[in-house]
XYZ file of N, CA and C in Angstrom:
711
model
N 0.825 -1.208 0.000
C 0.000 0.000 0.000
C 0.861 1.262 0.000
N 1.897 1.250 0.865
C 2.803 2.399 0.913
C 3.498 2.594 -0.419
N 3.887 1.495 -1.062
C 4.576 1.593 -2.363
C 3.645 2.221 -3.392
N 2.373 1.806 -3.358
C 1.408 2.346 -4.321
C 1.223 3.838 -4.130
N 1.138 4.294 -2.852
C 0.993 5.725 -2.591
C 2.208 6.511 -3.046
N 3.399 5.925 -2.826
C 4.639 6.599 -3.248
C 4.678 6.749 -4.751
N 4.301 5.695 -5.450
C 4.297 5.740 -6.924
C 3.296 6.788 -7.409
N 2.129 6.844 -6.767
C 1.108 7.826 -7.160
C 1.596 9.251 -6.942
N 2.306 9.482 -5.816
C 2.835 10.826 -5.529
C 3.885 11.238 -6.538
N 4.779 10.303 -6.870
C 5.820 10.598 -7.864
C 5.209 10.889 -9.217
N 4.166 10.136 -9.561
C 3.503 10.342 -10.847
C 2.847 11.722 -10.904
N 2.214 12.135 -9.807
C 1.576 13.462 -9.757
C 2.603 14.572 -9.874
N 3.746 14.413 -9.164
C 4.804 15.431 -9.229
C 5.356 15.544 -10.629
N 5.536 14.398 -11.281
C 6.047 14.414 -12.651
C 5.072 15.110 -13.584
N 3.767 14.895 -13.360
C 2.756 15.537 -14.202
C 2.783 17.055 -14.038
N 2.939 17.503 -12.779
C 2.995 18.951 -12.521
C 4.213 19.577 -13.176
N 5.370 18.898 -13.050
C 6.610 19.410 -13.663
C 6.465 19.494 -15.171
N 5.869 18.436 -15.760
C 5.684 18.435 -17.216
C 4.746 19.554 -17.641
N 3.682 19.768 -16.815
C 2.750 20.842 -17.148
C 3.402 22.205 -17.112
N 4.264 22.430 -16.119
C 4.982 23.700 -16.039
C 5.900 23.889 -17.223
N 6.582 22.834 -17.621
C 7.490 22.917 -18.766
C 6.735 23.275 -20.025
N 5.553 22.634 -20.225
C 4.757 22.942 -21.420
C 4.272 24.382 -21.388
N 3.842 24.841 -20.192
C 3.372 26.221 -20.066
C 4.470 27.213 -20.372
N 5.707 26.909 -19.897
C 6.830 27.811 -20.163
C 7.164 27.838 -21.635
N 7.084 26.672 -22.306
C 7.416 26.631 -23.720
C 6.376 27.348 -24.563
N 5.080 27.236 -24.139
C 4.014 27.832 -24.933
C 3.832 29.315 -24.655
N 4.368 29.784 -23.527
C 4.214 31.196 -23.195
C 4.955 32.052 -24.192
N 4.347 33.166 -24.649
C 5.028 34.033 -25.619
C 6.230 34.693 -25.000
N 7.298 34.922 -25.784
C 8.494 35.570 -25.251
C 8.184 36.988 -24.824
N 8.849 37.478 -23.789
C 8.584 38.848 -23.322
C 8.919 39.867 -24.392
N 8.073 40.872 -24.479
C 8.313 41.920 -25.457
C 9.482 42.793 -25.025
N 10.285 43.183 -25.989
C 11.416 44.054 -25.664
C 10.893 45.425 -25.260
N 11.451 45.961 -24.198
C 11.020 47.250 -23.694
C 11.815 48.361 -24.352
N 11.148 49.453 -24.619
C 11.806 50.633 -25.171
C 11.639 51.759 -24.169
N 12.731 52.225 -23.625
C 12.677 53.303 -22.649
C 12.986 54.633 -23.318
N 12.270 55.642 -22.911
C 12.483 56.974 -23.461
C 13.521 57.722 -22.644
N 14.322 58.505 -23.332
C 15.280 59.350 -22.632
C 14.521 60.452 -21.891
N 15.104 60.911 -20.787
C 14.433 61.912 -19.962
C 14.388 63.272 -20.656
N 13.297 64.005 -20.424
C 13.120 65.321 -21.027
C 13.659 66.406 -20.105
N 14.421 67.321 -20.657
C 14.977 68.455 -19.927
C 14.524 69.738 -20.624
N 14.375 70.801 -19.859
C 14.090 72.116 -20.425
C 15.410 72.833 -20.676
N 15.542 73.409 -21.858
C 16.802 74.024 -22.259
C 16.716 75.550 -22.190
N 17.808 76.168 -21.677
C 17.918 77.623 -21.616
C 19.308 78.018 -22.110
N 19.350 78.872 -23.131
C 20.622 79.328 -23.699
C 20.917 80.751 -23.228
N 22.189 80.980 -22.871
C 22.610 82.283 -22.350
C 23.771 82.839 -23.172
N 23.759 84.152 -23.348
C 24.892 84.886 -23.905
C 25.580 85.589 -22.746
N 26.884 85.350 -22.586
C 27.608 85.832 -21.410
C 28.685 86.839 -21.793
N 29.387 87.335 -20.778
C 30.432 88.337 -20.987
C 31.485 87.817 -21.952
N 31.991 88.710 -22.790
C 33.032 88.349 -23.739
C 32.540 87.514 -24.904
N 31.233 87.483 -25.121
C 30.679 86.712 -26.229
C 30.577 85.223 -25.955
N 30.821 84.812 -24.706
C 30.745 83.392 -24.361
C 29.292 82.920 -24.362
N 29.116 81.631 -24.627
C 27.786 81.034 -24.612
C 27.720 79.954 -23.539
N 26.587 79.870 -22.871
C 26.375 78.888 -21.814
C 24.958 78.339 -21.961
N 24.800 77.044 -21.742
C 23.500 76.395 -21.858
C 23.178 75.673 -20.555
N 21.942 75.829 -20.102
C 21.475 75.170 -18.878
C 20.276 74.289 -19.229
N 20.322 73.027 -18.792
C 19.196 72.119 -18.919
C 18.655 71.859 -17.520
N 17.338 71.999 -17.339
C 16.726 71.815 -16.031
C 15.687 70.698 -16.081
N 15.686 69.871 -15.040
C 14.658 68.826 -14.866
C 14.520 68.550 -13.384
N 13.324 68.786 -12.847
C 13.070 68.625 -11.419
C 14.080 69.457 -10.619
N 14.861 68.817 -9.740
C 15.844 69.527 -8.922
C 17.259 69.406 -9.496
N 17.370 69.032 -10.755
C 18.673 68.803 -11.380
C 18.954 69.836 -12.465
N 20.235 70.089 -12.670
C 20.663 71.008 -13.726
C 21.908 70.460 -14.405
N 21.950 70.617 -15.721
C 23.157 70.334 -16.492
C 23.594 71.652 -17.119
N 24.780 72.106 -16.756
C 25.308 73.374 -17.253
C 26.462 73.064 -18.202
N 26.361 73.549 -19.443
C 27.397 73.310 -20.445
C 28.074 74.628 -20.784
N 29.387 74.645 -20.578
C 30.177 75.844 -20.864
C 31.527 75.413 -21.410
N 31.881 75.928 -22.579
C 33.145 75.590 -23.247
C 33.341 74.071 -23.350
N 32.293 73.384 -23.837
C 32.304 71.945 -24.094
C 32.496 71.101 -22.831
N 32.336 71.729 -21.663
C 32.385 70.979 -20.411
C 30.990 70.961 -19.791
N 30.590 69.817 -19.268
C 29.270 69.683 -18.674
C 29.374 69.534 -17.156
N 28.601 70.343 -16.433
C 28.541 70.280 -14.978
C 27.172 69.725 -14.586
N 27.141 68.608 -13.891
C 25.894 68.019 -13.425
C 25.653 68.484 -11.992
N 24.575 69.252 -11.767
C 24.365 69.915 -10.487
C 23.018 69.576 -9.866
N 22.926 69.788 -8.561
C 21.692 69.636 -7.809
C 21.283 70.997 -7.252
N 19.987 71.217 -7.158
C 19.510 72.462 -6.578
C 19.810 72.485 -5.086
N 20.275 73.620 -4.598
C 20.623 73.773 -3.187
C 19.830 74.917 -2.584
N 19.896 75.019 -1.270
C 19.137 76.055 -0.567
C 19.654 77.449 -0.924
N 18.717 78.338 -1.236
C 19.076 79.730 -1.492
C 17.824 80.574 -1.348
N 18.013 81.876 -1.317
C 16.880 82.779 -1.113
C 15.893 82.725 -2.269
N 16.411 82.616 -3.511
C 15.514 82.650 -4.665
C 15.286 81.273 -5.291
N 15.943 80.233 -4.778
C 15.709 78.879 -5.265
C 16.343 78.552 -6.590
N 17.233 79.403 -7.112
C 17.844 79.171 -8.412
C 19.341 78.909 -8.312
N 19.763 78.303 -7.209
C 21.171 77.987 -7.011
C 21.374 76.487 -7.206
N 22.312 76.132 -8.098
C 22.621 74.730 -8.371
C 24.128 74.520 -8.201
N 24.516 73.391 -7.610
C 25.925 73.156 -7.337
C 26.273 71.683 -7.511
N 27.540 71.436 -7.901
C 28.066 70.068 -7.915
C 29.122 69.879 -6.829
N 29.227 70.870 -5.920
C 30.206 70.816 -4.856
C 31.486 71.568 -5.183
N 31.765 71.751 -6.465
C 32.961 72.479 -6.895
C 32.611 73.785 -7.595
N 31.511 73.766 -8.346
C 31.082 74.952 -9.074
C 29.599 75.174 -8.811
N 29.169 76.414 -8.966
C 27.784 76.765 -8.693
C 27.244 77.623 -9.827
N 26.008 77.340 -10.226
C 25.304 78.167 -11.202
C 24.207 78.921 -10.453
N 24.278 80.244 -10.557
C 23.267 81.114 -9.952
C 22.383 81.652 -11.078
N 21.100 81.315 -11.020
C 20.152 81.883 -11.969
C 19.426 83.044 -11.328
N 19.531 84.212 -11.934
C 18.915 85.423 -11.389
C 17.964 86.004 -12.430
N 16.671 85.680 -12.328
C 15.722 86.171 -13.314
C 16.068 85.647 -14.693
N 16.363 86.556 -15.626
C 16.759 86.171 -16.981
C 18.271 86.143 -17.151
N 19.005 86.153 -16.029
C 20.460 86.135 -16.109
C 21.050 85.133 -15.142
N 22.379 85.166 -15.027
C 23.042 84.269 -14.097
C 24.545 84.295 -14.277
N 25.243 83.503 -13.486
C 26.697 83.415 -13.603
C 27.156 82.068 -13.052
N 28.357 81.665 -13.483
C 28.964 80.405 -13.053
C 30.249 80.733 -12.309
N 30.397 80.192 -11.104
C 31.593 80.469 -10.321
C 31.980 79.257 -9.488
N 33.189 79.303 -8.917
C 33.617 78.247 -8.006
C 32.753 78.295 -6.756
N 32.409 77.115 -6.237
C 31.556 77.038 -5.052
C 32.434 77.024 -3.799
N 32.478 78.155 -3.112
C 33.255 78.298 -1.881
C 32.306 78.603 -0.710
N 32.650 78.134 0.491
C 31.773 78.367 1.648
C 31.444 79.837 1.887
N 32.403 80.721 1.600
C 32.148 82.142 1.856
C 31.443 82.837 0.693
N 31.183 82.085 -0.389
C 30.498 82.675 -1.535
C 31.365 83.539 -2.413
N 32.685 83.549 -2.157
C 33.602 84.397 -2.931
C 34.491 83.591 -3.867
N 33.963 82.491 -4.399
C 34.738 81.691 -5.340
C 35.027 82.452 -6.623
N 36.079 82.042 -7.312
C 36.467 82.716 -8.559
C 35.377 82.567 -9.607
N 35.129 83.645 -10.320
C 34.120 83.634 -11.366
C 34.629 82.853 -12.590
N 33.787 82.005 -13.128
C 34.108 81.268 -14.353
C 33.600 82.050 -15.558
N 32.354 82.470 -15.501
C 31.784 83.321 -16.545
C 30.673 84.144 -15.908
N 30.585 85.415 -16.309
C 29.636 86.336 -15.681
C 28.726 86.983 -16.712
N 27.775 87.756 -16.181
C 26.878 88.577 -17.000
C 26.173 87.750 -18.072
N 25.658 86.590 -17.682
C 24.934 85.738 -18.627
C 23.489 86.214 -18.747
N 23.031 86.415 -19.968
C 21.669 86.864 -20.230
C 20.955 85.816 -21.082
N 19.700 85.539 -20.708
C 18.924 84.547 -21.429
C 18.732 84.977 -22.870
N 19.144 84.127 -23.805
C 19.040 84.430 -25.227
C 17.674 84.017 -25.754
N 17.202 84.648 -26.835
C 15.914 84.241 -27.421
C 15.978 82.779 -27.848
N 14.873 82.038 -27.747
C 14.872 80.630 -28.160
C 15.253 80.491 -29.623
N 16.044 79.481 -29.910
C 16.423 79.196 -31.281
C 16.565 77.690 -31.430
N 16.638 77.242 -32.668
C 16.761 75.805 -32.901
C 18.109 75.333 -32.363
N 18.112 74.416 -31.398
C 19.380 73.999 -30.792
C 20.250 73.211 -31.766
N 21.568 73.389 -31.614
C 22.495 72.608 -32.426
C 22.472 71.165 -31.944
N 22.284 70.227 -32.857
C 22.239 68.829 -32.421
C 23.628 68.295 -32.119
N 23.684 67.306 -31.253
C 24.916 66.560 -31.086
C 25.052 65.597 -32.259
N 26.269 65.196 -32.565
C 26.498 64.340 -33.736
C 27.507 63.253 -33.408
N 27.173 62.021 -33.804
C 28.131 60.918 -33.813
C 28.198 60.431 -35.255
N 29.380 60.464 -35.842
C 29.517 60.077 -37.241
C 30.637 59.066 -37.408
N 30.658 58.413 -38.552
C 31.680 57.407 -38.827
C 31.297 56.578 -40.034
N 31.725 55.327 -40.059
C 31.438 54.438 -41.184
C 31.069 53.049 -40.680
N 30.357 52.312 -41.528
C 30.039 50.907 -41.284
C 30.707 50.095 -42.393
N 31.428 49.059 -42.014
C 32.125 48.252 -43.008
C 32.170 46.797 -42.568
N 32.600 45.919 -43.479
C 32.862 44.512 -43.151
C 34.053 44.042 -43.960
N 34.628 42.896 -43.581
C 35.866 42.421 -44.186
C 35.640 41.490 -45.367
N 34.456 40.910 -45.509
C 34.195 39.989 -46.608
C 34.176 40.719 -47.949
N 34.588 40.036 -48.997
C 34.544 40.604 -50.346
C 33.191 40.281 -50.977
N 32.164 40.918 -50.447
C 30.791 40.702 -50.903
C 30.175 42.069 -51.183
N 29.532 42.189 -52.347
C 28.893 43.458 -52.688
C 27.547 43.570 -51.998
N 27.215 44.772 -51.569
C 25.913 45.024 -50.985
C 24.869 45.143 -52.094
N 23.775 44.390 -52.011
C 22.706 44.575 -52.991
C 22.039 45.929 -52.808
N 21.442 46.484 -53.851
C 20.827 47.819 -53.743
C 19.750 47.914 -52.677
N 19.088 46.788 -52.348
C 17.994 46.826 -51.374
C 18.466 46.688 -49.929
N 19.761 46.522 -49.720
C 20.273 46.350 -48.356
C 19.992 47.593 -47.510
N 19.669 47.369 -46.246
C 19.411 48.454 -45.297
C 20.469 48.403 -44.213
N 21.184 49.528 -44.036
C 22.183 49.642 -42.971
C 21.546 50.425 -41.822
N 21.458 49.805 -40.663
C 20.871 50.447 -39.483
C 21.963 50.735 -38.456
N 22.030 51.980 -37.983
C 23.024 52.386 -36.985
C 22.289 53.012 -35.810
N 22.705 52.639 -34.597
C 22.048 53.149 -33.396
C 23.051 53.708 -32.401
N 22.648 54.797 -31.758
C 23.342 55.329 -30.583
C 22.507 54.937 -29.376
N 23.128 54.230 -28.391
C 22.375 53.699 -27.272
C 23.024 54.037 -25.939
N 22.165 54.236 -24.947
C 22.600 54.381 -23.558
C 22.603 52.979 -22.947
N 23.793 52.494 -22.593
C 23.934 51.125 -22.078
C 24.415 51.142 -20.625
N 24.035 52.149 -19.884
C 24.535 52.316 -18.520
C 24.047 51.234 -17.570
N 22.830 50.751 -17.779
C 22.253 49.783 -16.849
C 22.296 48.384 -17.460
N 23.118 47.527 -16.855
C 23.307 46.188 -17.404
C 22.054 45.334 -17.290
N 21.210 45.600 -16.299
C 20.026 44.777 -16.064
C 18.764 45.392 -16.650
N 18.911 46.353 -17.568
C 17.757 46.994 -18.186
C 18.015 47.153 -19.685
N 16.938 47.249 -20.468
C 17.120 47.432 -21.913
C 17.871 48.711 -22.227
N 18.661 48.679 -23.280
C 19.378 49.881 -23.705
C 18.377 50.932 -24.170
N 18.725 52.190 -23.959
C 17.889 53.304 -24.409
C 18.422 53.773 -25.760
N 17.574 53.738 -26.775
C 17.972 54.213 -28.095
C 17.863 55.732 -28.120
N 18.996 56.405 -28.251
C 19.031 57.868 -28.265
C 18.851 58.405 -29.680
N 19.443 57.714 -30.664
C 19.329 58.141 -32.058
C 19.489 56.925 -32.957
N 18.876 56.987 -34.130
C 18.950 55.868 -35.074
C 18.935 56.397 -36.503
N 19.680 55.749 -37.371
C 19.687 56.106 -38.788
C 19.583 54.839 -39.625
N 18.707 54.873 -40.625
C 18.555 53.757 -41.566
C 18.953 54.234 -42.956
N 19.900 53.521 -43.557
C 20.462 53.927 -44.846
C 20.203 52.824 -45.869
N 19.562 53.160 -46.988
C 19.378 52.204 -48.074
C 20.633 52.205 -48.937
N 21.164 51.009 -49.203
C 22.428 50.920 -49.941
C 22.321 51.606 -51.294
N 21.321 51.234 -52.100
C 21.083 51.900 -53.392
C 22.365 52.098 -54.194
N 23.204 51.066 -54.211
C 24.454 51.143 -54.959
C 25.667 51.464 -54.124
N 25.461 51.931 -52.885
C 26.606 52.228 -52.014
C 27.289 50.921 -51.603
N 28.595 50.984 -51.417
C 29.375 49.850 -50.942
C 30.160 50.278 -49.706
N 30.534 49.287 -48.904
C 31.271 49.610 -47.676
C 32.651 50.168 -48.016
N 33.151 51.068 -47.170
C 32.536 51.608 -45.950
C 31.430 52.622 -46.249
N 30.293 52.465 -45.559
C 29.142 53.351 -45.741
C 29.156 54.392 -44.617
N 29.176 55.677 -44.934
C 29.198 56.706 -43.878
C 27.835 56.850 -43.200
N 27.863 57.209 -41.927
C 26.631 57.481 -41.192
C 26.815 58.737 -40.359
N 25.696 59.332 -39.956
C 25.704 60.523 -39.104
C 24.473 60.474 -38.211
N 24.691 60.277 -36.934
C 23.604 60.211 -35.965
C 23.477 61.558 -35.266
N 22.339 62.212 -35.420
C 22.094 63.492 -34.756
C 21.147 63.267 -33.588
N 21.438 63.921 -32.467
C 20.642 63.714 -31.267
C 20.571 65.002 -30.461
N 19.666 65.011 -29.491
C 19.491 66.160 -28.607
C 20.475 66.037 -27.443
N 21.418 66.971 -27.305
C 22.375 66.894 -26.190
C 21.710 66.879 -24.825
N 20.462 67.373 -24.728
C 19.770 67.387 -23.444
C 19.484 65.978 -22.944
N 19.514 64.998 -23.839
C 19.228 63.617 -23.453
C 20.483 62.846 -23.052
N 21.630 63.520 -23.055
C 22.890 62.865 -22.716
C 23.222 63.125 -21.251
N 23.414 62.050 -20.500
C 23.784 62.141 -19.089
C 25.297 61.960 -18.970
N 26.012 62.911 -18.368
C 27.476 62.837 -18.346
C 28.029 61.610 -17.640
N 27.270 61.026 -16.703
C 27.777 59.866 -15.969
C 27.360 58.542 -16.615
N 26.620 58.595 -17.717
C 26.163 57.376 -18.379
C 27.157 56.896 -19.435
N 26.963 55.655 -19.891
C 27.819 55.064 -20.925
C 27.005 54.923 -22.216
N 27.648 55.307 -23.336
C 26.981 55.266 -24.627
C 27.828 54.492 -25.633
N 27.157 53.744 -26.488
C 27.842 52.997 -27.540
C 27.061 53.138 -28.840
N 27.735 52.826 -29.955
C 27.057 52.744 -31.239
C 27.142 51.303 -31.732
N 26.114 50.891 -32.449
C 26.077 49.556 -33.030
C 25.479 49.650 -34.422
N 25.677 48.597 -35.220
C 25.157 48.602 -36.587
C 24.778 47.195 -37.009
N 23.891 47.133 -37.961
C 23.555 45.857 -38.583
C 23.093 46.115 -40.009
N 23.145 45.078 -40.836
C 22.758 45.181 -42.237
C 21.723 44.104 -42.531
N 20.598 44.524 -43.100
C 19.541 43.603 -43.465
C 19.361 43.583 -44.971
N 19.087 42.412 -45.518
C 18.806 42.250 -46.940
C 17.476 41.530 -47.072
N 16.513 42.204 -47.701
C 15.156 41.643 -47.841
C 14.578 41.240 -46.486
N 14.844 42.049 -45.480
C 14.309 41.800 -44.157
C 15.068 40.781 -43.336
N 16.098 40.166 -43.897
C 16.886 39.157 -43.202
C 18.202 39.760 -42.711
N 18.538 39.485 -41.448
C 19.776 40.002 -40.872
C 20.965 39.282 -41.488
N 21.887 40.028 -42.100
C 23.056 39.436 -42.747
C 24.366 39.790 -42.039
N 24.432 40.997 -41.471
C 25.637 41.427 -40.765
C 25.214 42.153 -39.493
N 26.050 42.045 -38.452
C 25.776 42.753 -37.193
C 27.085 42.979 -36.455
N 27.154 44.070 -35.703
C 28.336 44.343 -34.883
C 28.249 43.513 -33.612
N 29.377 42.945 -33.198
C 29.418 42.169 -31.959
C 30.407 42.750 -30.958
N 30.827 43.983 -31.212
C 31.775 44.683 -30.349
C 31.174 46.016 -29.922
N 31.376 46.388 -28.673
C 30.892 47.680 -28.192
C 31.818 48.787 -28.673
N 31.237 49.856 -29.205
C 31.997 51.019 -29.670
C 31.613 52.212 -28.799
N 32.372 52.470 -27.716
C 32.015 53.566 -26.802
C 32.168 54.923 -27.472
N 31.239 55.832 -27.162
C 31.289 57.203 -27.673
C 30.822 58.159 -26.585
N 31.023 59.456 -26.828
C 30.535 60.548 -25.977
C 31.175 60.595 -24.599
N 32.294 59.923 -24.419
C 32.959 59.973 -23.120
C 33.581 61.346 -22.866
N 33.882 62.096 -23.932
C 34.563 63.384 -23.774
C 33.733 64.569 -24.226
N 32.438 64.375 -24.411
C 31.623 65.499 -24.826
C 30.439 65.071 -25.662
N 29.603 66.027 -26.121
C 28.362 65.704 -26.804
C 28.498 65.367 -28.285
N 29.714 65.190 -28.792
C 29.894 64.828 -30.198
C 31.035 63.830 -30.340
N 30.983 63.067 -31.413
C 32.047 62.101 -31.703
C 32.083 61.865 -33.206
N 33.256 61.601 -33.735
C 33.396 61.362 -35.165
C 34.442 60.292 -35.408
N 34.520 59.852 -36.661
C 35.514 58.863 -37.087
C 35.366 57.538 -36.341
N 34.119 57.119 -36.094
C 33.859 55.829 -35.476
C 33.724 54.797 -36.594
N 34.616 53.830 -36.651
C 34.538 52.781 -37.675
C 33.919 51.530 -37.057
N 32.713 51.198 -37.482
C 32.009 50.022 -36.978
C 32.223 48.872 -37.954
N 32.806 47.797 -37.490
C 33.033 46.613 -38.320
C 31.960 45.586 -37.956
N 31.109 45.240 -38.928
C 30.076 44.244 -38.698
C 30.527 42.896 -39.243
N 29.992 41.834 -38.643
C 30.365 40.480 -39.025
C 29.171 39.730 -39.585
N 29.449 38.769 -40.482
C 28.384 37.991 -41.111
C 27.611 37.196 -40.075
N 26.286 37.150 -40.249
C 25.415 36.392 -39.355
C 25.017 35.103 -40.073
N 25.222 33.922 -39.469
C 24.857 32.670 -40.128
C 23.375 32.649 -40.496
N 23.087 32.105 -41.675
C 21.697 32.005 -42.120
C 20.937 31.025 -41.241
N 19.677 31.341 -40.958
C 18.856 30.463 -40.114
C 17.806 29.744 -40.946
């Protein structure tokens, strides 16, 4: 009797395990998530000596760009609420003006740039990542081939990459190396994040080539050029 009960229990457990396996196999694969880059409000300033300064604001955060350097700041206590600091430098916004200076306890830090006045809104200059896509095989690209290049934020290893910019190029007679130019909004670039570019080539909707190496960009500022992406052949399925 005990043997019969044991056999029945094992049989039930096996049935449950098999059912779970079938359910897992039949379940549809998770959809890939697409995350949007954060939105910042942009303010352009004309400063003393013809200098230009740009401030991006979002919640209690500020990104101040001056002479191709970006300062990531947090809002701090002040009488008018427009003081932002990263611990070393401070941006003071005063109405339609402001100034950037060293952040010292006594408030007498050296001025970096002064007499900044809010400039009229204009179409912002885009950031640019440019380069070429190529491969080593001696194979001609058919006219219908599509070259896809992406600029991605890959800072979080456990989350989907954020696509910042993308370009799709129809070969139409072009052969490798094929030039590309990715234009993006600098306001969407976080100075502490990691960015890479990748590429792939499709022919009649089928993936034929893809990059398998990370190509880091934007580590030194909001633009990059001369990025050579080498894609490799993808085995036919």
